[in-house]
CSV table of C-alpha atoms in Angstrom, one decimal:
chain,number,residue,atom,x,y,z
W,1,MET,CA,31.6,-17.1,17.8
W,2,SER,CA,31.9,-20.7,16.3
W,3,MET,CA,29.3,-23.3,16.7
W,4,GLU,CA,32.2,-25.7,18.0
W,5,ASN,CA,32.0,-24.9,21.6
W,6,SER,CA,28.3,-24.8,21.5
W,7,THR,CA,27.5,-28.7,22.8
W,8,LYS,CA,26.5,-29.2,26.2
W,9,GLU,CA,26.7,-32.4,28.5
W,10,ILE,CA,23.1,-34.5,28.6
W,11,SER,CA,22.1,-35.5,32.2
W,12,HIS,CA,22.0,-39.2,33.2
W,13,ASP,CA,18.5,-38.8,33.9
W,14,VAL,CA,17.6,-37.0,30.3
W,15,ALA,CA,19.6,-39.9,28.8
W,16,VAL,CA,17.5,-42.0,30.3
W,17,SER,CA,14.2,-40.2,29.3
W,18,LEU,CA,15.5,-40.0,25.8
W,19,TRP,CA,16.2,-43.6,25.7
W,20,LYS,CA,12.7,-44.5,26.9
W,21,ASN,CA,11.3,-42.7,24.4
W,22,ALA,CA,13.3,-43.7,21.4
W,23,VAL,CA,12.5,-47.8,22.0
W,24,LEU,CA,10.1,-49.2,19.2
W,25,SER,CA,8.0,-51.8,19.4
W,26,VAL,CA,6.5,-54.0,16.5
W,27,GLU,CA,3.1,-54.1,18.5
W,28,THR,CA,2.6,-50.4,18.1
W,29,GLU,CA,1.1,-49.2,14.9
W,30,CYS,CA,3.3,-46.3,13.7
W,31,GLU,CA,1.1,-44.1,11.5
W,32,ARG,CA,2.6,-43.5,7.7
W,33,GLN,CA,3.9,-39.8,7.0
W,34,PRO,CA,1.2,-38.0,5.0
W,35,GLU,CA,2.9,-37.5,1.3
W,36,VAL,CA,2.6,-33.7,0.6
W,37,ILE,CA,4.9,-33.0,-2.2
W,38,MET,CA,4.8,-35.0,-5.5
W,39,VAL,CA,6.6,-34.9,-8.5
W,40,LYS,CA,4.7,-36.7,-11.7
W,41,GLY,CA,2.9,-38.6,-9.1
W,42,VAL,CA,5.8,-40.1,-7.0
W,43,CYS,CA,6.1,-38.6,-3.5
W,44,ILE,CA,9.5,-36.5,-2.9
W,45,GLY,CA,8.8,-35.1,0.6
W,46,THR,CA,6.7,-36.5,3.3
W,47,LEU,CA,5.5,-34.4,6.8
W,48,GLY,CA,8.4,-35.2,9.5
W,49,ASN,CA,11.3,-35.3,7.1
W,50,PHE,CA,13.4,-32.7,4.7
W,51,SER,CA,14.8,-33.2,1.3
W,52,ALA,CA,17.0,-31.0,-0.6
W,53,SER,CA,18.1,-29.2,-4.4
W,54,THR,CA,21.6,-29.0,-5.1
W,55,GLY,CA,23.4,-27.7,-8.3
W,56,LYS,CA,25.9,-25.5,-9.8
W,57,ALA,CA,25.6,-21.6,-9.3
W,58,LYS,CA,23.2,-20.1,-12.1
W,59,SER,CA,21.6,-23.4,-12.7
W,60,LYS,CA,18.3,-21.8,-11.8
W,61,LYS,CA,18.1,-23.8,-8.3
W,62,THR,CA,15.8,-21.0,-6.8
W,63,PHE,CA,13.5,-20.8,-9.7
W,64,ASN,CA,12.8,-24.3,-9.4
W,65,LEU,CA,12.3,-23.9,-5.6
W,66,SER,CA,9.7,-21.3,-6.4
W,67,ALA,CA,7.7,-23.9,-8.5
W,68,ILE,CA,7.5,-26.2,-5.4
W,69,VAL,CA,6.0,-23.5,-2.9
W,70,ALA,CA,4.0,-22.2,-5.6
W,71,ALA,CA,2.6,-25.8,-6.0
W,72,ALA,CA,1.8,-25.8,-2.2
W,73,LEU,CA,-0.1,-22.4,-2.4
W,74,CYS,CA,-2.9,-23.1,-5.1
W,75,ASP,CA,-3.2,-26.7,-5.0
W,76,ARG,CA,-2.6,-27.6,-8.4
W,77,PRO,CA,0.5,-28.7,-10.5
W,78,VAL,CA,3.4,-25.9,-11.5
W,79,LEU,CA,5.9,-27.3,-13.8
W,80,CYS,CA,5.7,-31.1,-12.5
W,81,TYR,CA,5.2,-30.4,-8.7
W,82,THR,CA,1.7,-30.9,-7.2
W,83,ALA,CA,1.6,-30.7,-3.2
W,84,SER,CA,-1.3,-31.7,-0.5
W,85,LEU,CA,-1.0,-30.1,2.6
W,86,PRO,CA,-3.2,-31.4,5.4
W,87,ASP,CA,-5.9,-28.7,6.2
W,88,ASN,CA,-4.3,-28.0,9.8
W,89,LYS,CA,-0.7,-27.8,8.0
W,90,ARG,CA,-1.7,-24.9,5.2
W,91,ASN,CA,0.9,-22.2,6.1
W,92,ILE,CA,4.7,-22.0,4.1
W,93,LEU,CA,7.8,-20.2,5.6
W,94,TYR,CA,10.2,-19.2,3.3
W,95,VAL,CA,13.9,-18.3,4.7
W,96,ASP,CA,16.6,-16.9,2.4
W,97,THR,CA,20.1,-16.3,3.6
W,98,GLU,CA,22.1,-15.6,0.3
W,99,GLN,CA,19.7,-12.6,-1.3
W,100,SER,CA,18.7,-9.4,-0.5
W,101,ALA,CA,15.8,-7.7,0.4
W,102,TYR,CA,15.1,-6.4,-3.2
W,103,HIS,CA,15.6,-10.0,-5.0
W,104,CYS,CA,14.1,-11.7,-2.2
W,105,GLN,CA,10.8,-9.6,-3.3
W,106,LYS,CA,10.9,-10.3,-6.9
W,107,VAL,CA,11.5,-14.4,-5.5
W,108,MET,CA,8.4,-13.6,-3.6
W,109,LYS,CA,6.5,-12.1,-6.4
W,110,ARG,CA,7.2,-14.7,-8.6
W,111,ILE,CA,5.9,-17.4,-6.3
W,112,LEU,CA,2.8,-15.5,-6.2
W,113,ARG,CA,2.2,-15.2,-9.6
W,114,LEU,CA,3.1,-18.8,-10.5
W,115,ALA,CA,0.2,-19.6,-7.9
W,116,GLY,CA,-2.0,-17.7,-9.4
W,117,LEU,CA,-2.2,-14.8,-6.6
W,118,PRO,CA,-2.0,-11.2,-6.8
W,119,GLU,CA,1.6,-10.0,-6.8
W,120,ASP,CA,1.0,-6.7,-5.3
W,121,LYS,CA,-0.7,-8.3,-1.9
W,122,ASP,CA,0.8,-10.4,1.0
W,123,CYS,CA,-0.6,-13.8,1.2
W,124,GLY,CA,-1.7,-14.9,5.0
W,125,ARG,CA,-0.3,-18.6,4.1
W,126,LEU,CA,3.4,-17.4,3.3
W,127,GLN,CA,5.8,-16.3,5.5
W,128,PHE,CA,9.0,-14.5,3.6
W,129,LEU,CA,12.4,-13.9,5.9
W,130,ALA,CA,15.3,-12.0,4.4
W,131,LEU,CA,18.4,-13.5,6.3
W,132,ARG,CA,21.2,-12.2,4.2
W,133,LYS,CA,22.5,-9.6,6.9
W,134,ASN,CA,22.5,-12.0,10.1
W,135,THR,CA,24.9,-14.3,11.6
W,136,PRO,CA,24.7,-18.4,11.4
W,137,GLU,CA,23.4,-18.2,15.1
W,138,GLU,CA,21.1,-15.6,14.6
W,139,ARG,CA,19.6,-17.2,11.4
W,140,LEU,CA,19.2,-20.6,13.0
W,141,ALA,CA,17.5,-18.4,16.0
W,142,ILE,CA,15.3,-16.7,14.0
W,143,ILE,CA,14.2,-19.7,12.2
W,144,ASP,CA,13.8,-21.4,15.5
W,145,VAL,CA,11.6,-19.2,16.9
W,146,ALA,CA,9.5,-18.7,13.9
W,147,ILE,CA,8.6,-22.4,12.8
W,148,ARG,CA,7.6,-22.7,17.0
W,149,SER,CA,5.4,-19.4,16.7
W,150,THR,CA,3.6,-19.9,13.3
W,151,GLU,CA,0.5,-21.8,13.6
W,152,ASN,CA,-0.6,-24.5,11.3
W,153,LEU,CA,3.0,-24.7,9.6
W,154,GLY,CA,3.4,-27.3,6.8
W,155,LEU,CA,6.4,-26.6,4.7
W,156,VAL,CA,9.3,-24.7,5.5
W,157,ILE,CA,12.0,-23.5,2.4
W,158,ILE,CA,15.6,-22.5,3.2
W,159,ASP,CA,17.9,-21.3,0.9
W,160,GLY,CA,20.5,-22.2,1.9
W,161,VAL,CA,21.5,-24.2,4.2
W,162,ARG,CA,25.2,-23.3,4.2
W,163,ASP,CA,24.5,-20.1,5.4
W,164,LEU,CA,23.6,-21.8,9.0
W,165,ILE,CA,27.1,-22.6,9.8
W,166,TYR,CA,30.5,-20.9,9.5
W,167,ASP,CA,32.7,-24.0,8.6
W,168,ILE,CA,30.9,-25.8,5.6
W,169,ASN,CA,34.0,-28.9,6.2
W,170,SER,CA,33.3,-28.8,10.0
W,171,PRO,CA,31.8,-32.3,11.0
W,172,ALA,CA,30.6,-31.0,14.4
W,173,GLU,CA,28.9,-28.1,12.6
W,174,SER,CA,27.0,-30.1,9.7
W,175,SER,CA,25.7,-32.9,12.2
W,176,ARG,CA,24.4,-29.8,14.5
W,177,VAL,CA,22.4,-28.4,11.7
W,178,ILE,CA,21.4,-31.3,10.2
W,179,SER,CA,20.0,-32.7,13.6
W,180,LYS,CA,18.5,-29.5,13.6
W,181,LEU,CA,16.6,-29.8,10.4
W,182,MET,CA,15.4,-33.7,11.6
W,183,GLN,CA,14.5,-31.9,14.7
W,184,TRP,CA,12.2,-29.2,13.5
W,185,THR,CA,10.7,-31.8,10.8
W,186,ASP,CA,10.1,-34.3,13.6
W,187,GLU,CA,8.9,-32.3,16.4
W,188,TYR,CA,6.8,-30.0,14.6
W,189,GLN,CA,5.3,-32.7,11.6
W,190,LEU,CA,6.2,-30.6,9.0
W,191,HIS,CA,8.4,-30.5,5.6
W,192,LEU,CA,11.5,-28.9,5.0
W,193,HIS,CA,12.9,-28.3,1.8
W,194,THR,CA,16.5,-27.0,1.5
W,195,ILE,CA,19.1,-26.1,-1.1
W,196,LEU,CA,22.8,-26.4,-1.6
W,197,HIS,CA,25.5,-25.8,-4.1
W,198,GLN,CA,27.3,-28.3,-5.9
W,199,ASN,CA,31.4,-28.4,-6.1
W,200,LYS,CA,32.8,-26.6,-9.1
W,201,SER,CA,34.8,-29.8,-9.9
W,202,ASP,CA,32.0,-32.5,-9.7
W,203,ASP,CA,28.5,-33.0,-8.9
W,204,ASN,CA,29.0,-33.4,-5.2
W,205,ALA,CA,27.1,-31.1,-2.7
W,206,ARG,CA,29.4,-29.1,-1.0
W,207,GLY,CA,31.4,-29.6,2.3
W,208,HIS,CA,31.1,-32.1,4.9
W,209,VAL,CA,27.0,-30.5,5.5
W,210,GLY,CA,26.9,-31.9,1.5
W,211,THR,CA,27.7,-35.4,2.9
W,212,GLU,CA,25.3,-35.2,5.8
W,213,LEU,CA,22.6,-33.8,3.7
W,214,ASN,CA,22.8,-36.7,1.1
W,215,ASN,CA,22.6,-39.3,3.9
W,216,LYS,CA,19.6,-37.9,6.1
W,217,ALA,CA,17.6,-36.1,3.4
W,218,GLU,CA,14.3,-37.9,2.4
W,219,THR,CA,15.3,-37.0,-1.1
W,220,VAL,CA,17.9,-35.1,-3.0
W,221,MET,CA,17.1,-33.5,-6.4
W,222,GLN,CA,19.8,-32.1,-8.5
W,223,VAL,CA,19.4,-29.2,-10.9
W,224,GLU,CA,21.7,-28.5,-13.7
W,225,LYS,CA,21.9,-26.9,-17.1
W,226,ASP,CA,21.3,-29.0,-20.2
W,227,LYS,CA,24.6,-30.3,-21.8
W,228,ALA,CA,23.4,-29.3,-25.1
W,229,ASP,CA,21.4,-26.4,-24.0
W,230,GLY,CA,22.3,-23.8,-21.4
W,231,SER,CA,18.7,-22.3,-21.5
W,232,ILE,CA,17.2,-25.2,-20.6
W,233,SER,CA,17.9,-26.5,-16.6
W,234,VAL,CA,17.2,-30.2,-16.0
W,235,VAL,CA,15.5,-31.9,-12.9
W,236,GLU,CA,16.2,-35.3,-11.3
W,237,ALA,CA,16.8,-37.4,-8.3
W,238,VAL,CA,19.8,-38.0,-7.1
W,239,HIS,CA,19.2,-39.8,-4.0
W,240,ILE,CA,15.3,-40.8,-3.1
W,241,ARG,CA,13.4,-43.0,-1.0
W,242,SER,CA,10.7,-43.8,-3.1
W,243,MET,CA,10.5,-45.2,-6.7
W,244,ASP,CA,12.7,-42.5,-9.1
W,245,PHE,CA,10.8,-40.1,-11.1
W,246,GLU,CA,11.3,-39.4,-14.8
W,247,PRO,CA,14.0,-36.1,-15.2
W,248,PHE,CA,12.2,-33.2,-16.4
W,249,ALA,CA,13.3,-30.0,-17.7
W,250,PHE,CA,12.2,-26.2,-17.7
W,251,ARG,CA,13.1,-22.9,-19.0
W,252,ILE,CA,13.0,-19.2,-17.9
W,253,ASN,CA,10.4,-17.4,-20.6
W,254,GLU,CA,10.1,-14.1,-21.6
W,255,GLU,CA,8.3,-13.0,-18.8
W,256,ALA,CA,11.1,-14.3,-16.2
W,257,MET,CA,9.3,-17.1,-15.5
W,258,PRO,CA,9.9,-21.0,-14.9
W,259,GLU,CA,8.0,-22.7,-18.0
W,260,LEU,CA,7.8,-26.5,-18.6
W,261,VAL,CA,9.9,-27.6,-21.6
W,262,ALA,CA,7.4,-30.5,-23.6
W,263,ASP,CA,8.9,-33.8,-24.4
W,264,TYR,CA,12.3,-32.8,-23.2
W,265,THR,CA,14.6,-35.5,-24.1
W,266,PRO,CA,17.8,-35.5,-22.0
W,267,SER,CA,21.2,-34.9,-24.0
W,268,ALA,CA,23.5,-38.0,-23.8
W,269,VAL,CA,26.3,-38.4,-21.5
W,270,CYS,CA,29.5,-39.4,-22.6
W,271,VAL,CA,31.6,-41.8,-20.1
W,272,GLY,CA,34.8,-39.9,-19.3
W,273,ARG,CA,36.3,-36.4,-20.2
W,274,PRO,CA,33.9,-34.7,-22.8
W,275,LYS,CA,35.6,-35.6,-26.4
W,276,LYS,CA,37.2,-32.7,-28.3
W,277,LYS,CA,36.1,-32.2,-32.1
W,278,PRO,CA,39.1,-32.9,-34.2
W,279,PHE,CA,41.8,-30.2,-35.1
W,280,ASP,CA,40.4,-28.3,-38.3
W,281,PRO,CA,43.0,-26.0,-39.8
W,282,TYR,CA,40.0,-24.5,-41.7
W,283,LYS,CA,37.6,-23.6,-39.5
W,284,GLU,CA,40.3,-22.5,-36.4
W,285,ILE,CA,42.8,-20.6,-38.6
W,286,SER,CA,41.9,-17.6,-40.5
W,287,ALA,CA,42.8,-17.6,-44.4
W,288,LYS,CA,44.7,-14.4,-43.8
W,289,ILE,CA,47.0,-16.2,-41.3
W,290,HIS,CA,47.7,-19.2,-43.5
W,291,LEU,CA,48.9,-16.9,-46.5
W,292,ASN,CA,50.6,-14.9,-44.2
W,293,VAL,CA,52.4,-17.9,-43.0
W,294,LEU,CA,53.0,-19.4,-46.6
W,295,GLU,CA,54.8,-15.8,-47.3
W,296,ARG,CA,56.6,-15.7,-44.7
W,297,VAL,CA,57.8,-19.1,-45.1
W,298,PHE,CA,58.7,-19.2,-48.8
W,299,THR,CA,60.4,-16.0,-48.3
W,300,VAL,CA,63.4,-17.8,-46.5
W,301,THR,CA,63.9,-20.5,-49.1
W,302,THR,CA,61.8,-22.2,-52.2
W,303,CYS,CA,61.4,-25.6,-51.3
W,304,TYR,CA,61.7,-27.8,-47.9
W,305,ASN,CA,61.9,-31.3,-46.9
W,306,TYR,CA,59.3,-32.9,-44.6
W,307,GLU,CA,60.6,-32.3,-41.5
W,308,ALA,CA,62.3,-28.7,-42.4
W,309,PHE,CA,58.6,-27.5,-43.6
W,310,CYS,CA,56.9,-28.9,-40.5
W,311,ASN,CA,59.3,-26.4,-38.5
W,312,ALA,CA,59.3,-23.9,-40.7
W,313,LEU,CA,55.3,-23.7,-40.4
W,314,LYS,CA,55.4,-24.1,-36.7
W,315,ASN,CA,57.6,-21.3,-36.2
W,316,ALA,CA,56.0,-19.1,-38.7
W,317,TYR,CA,52.0,-19.4,-37.1
W,318,LEU,CA,53.6,-19.0,-33.5
W,319,ALA,CA,54.8,-15.5,-35.1
W,320,GLU,CA,51.2,-15.1,-36.1
W,321,GLY,CA,50.2,-16.0,-32.5
W,322,VAL,CA,48.5,-19.2,-33.0
W,323,LYS,CA,50.4,-22.0,-31.2
W,324,LEU,CA,50.3,-25.5,-32.8
W,325,ASN,CA,52.2,-29.1,-31.1
W,326,TYR,CA,53.6,-31.4,-33.7
W,327,ASN,CA,50.3,-33.6,-34.6
W,328,LYS,CA,48.3,-29.8,-35.3
W,329,VAL,CA,51.2,-29.3,-38.1
W,330,VAL,CA,50.7,-32.5,-39.5
W,331,ASP,CA,47.2,-31.5,-40.0
W,332,VAL,CA,48.2,-28.0,-41.4
W,333,VAL,CA,50.3,-29.7,-43.6
W,334,THR,CA,47.6,-31.9,-45.2
W,335,PHE,CA,45.3,-29.1,-45.3
W,336,LEU,CA,47.4,-26.9,-47.3
W,337,ARG,CA,48.1,-29.8,-49.8
W,338,LYS,CA,44.6,-30.6,-50.2
W,339,LYS,CA,44.1,-27.0,-50.6
W,340,ARG,CA,47.1,-27.1,-53.4
W,341,MET,CA,48.4,-24.2,-51.4
W,342,VAL,CA,51.7,-26.0,-51.5
W,343,LEU,CA,52.8,-29.0,-53.8
W,344,GLN,CA,55.5,-31.6,-54.1
W,345,ASP,CA,58.3,-31.5,-56.6
W,346,ASP,CA,59.9,-34.3,-58.3
W,347,LYS,CA,62.1,-34.4,-55.3
W,348,LYS,CA,59.4,-34.6,-52.7
W,349,LYS,CA,60.7,-31.0,-51.6
W,350,TYR,CA,57.6,-28.8,-50.5
W,351,ILE,CA,57.4,-25.8,-52.4
W,352,ALA,CA,54.7,-22.9,-53.0
W,353,ASN,CA,51.8,-23.1,-55.8
W,354,PRO,CA,52.0,-19.9,-57.4
W,355,GLU,CA,48.6,-20.5,-59.0
W,356,ALA,CA,46.8,-21.3,-55.8
W,357,HIS,CA,43.7,-19.9,-54.4
W,358,TYR,CA,42.6,-19.9,-51.3
């Protein structure tokens, strides 16, 4: 059953009560929300708020998430994260909506190992839920009861929020689930971090829920592969209410654990479409094909004017499985002349060089 029709009317008396509770006065001192998650000393998460990580598939978002949770468990830096949960908010709830129990357990063991804790023994401060088999309504209900029932809860992880709704582009469902995140964090004074994939075509978080996430989250971080080295994942702030932090990078080591890349320098980003390297007939077409083409072309006739030579080359390379446009054929002619595979006679006709060597 879709969540679209699950809205309910609020009575007048309830609305009045909600209105009075929402009135804010400058004469009342508001407590500053405790900062609980930091990156390089910059706050990205406070109690009473939620944050998010976005990124393409296989960008290592869950590895990055493991470092956040491990830092909260061990009270020391992991990658570039530090965490400081209050004494009465030390417990952590981790919810995975995508992976099997086997892979969830691998994530759990990774977190414990990063935190310096035994991998073969449950940690009393960490509760891990695997909800792949459940429906969106069931997942929301399970998370809700887990939050309500877990004492001293300070950090909730949801990997990923997309699976709490049916239609990722539904404004009603998206608003409702983001409102739920805000309700949980405010009512129980905890911090919640969630994950959402980015669109394949751009760097925007997917669907209407992604728009709501960007609008309401305290911090949105992006995890993406380095453009020059796909084995490196880069973490940076996309939206953040406090000051920005310097991007950092990590890679997965031989023990399948994330490790910091020291002295990382981001690759230069070009504006617009990535520039393609110039066509190189020497590197992109094998010697055998060039020789086969010349044999084919000069078997038909022994000399060509420029236009006829270009057309003959285009057809001959196509017969060898190489499709060339006009500009590339021009480059091939220049290449063959420089290699002295072809010559021009006294009438500027193109002829084969019988003494040529590739």
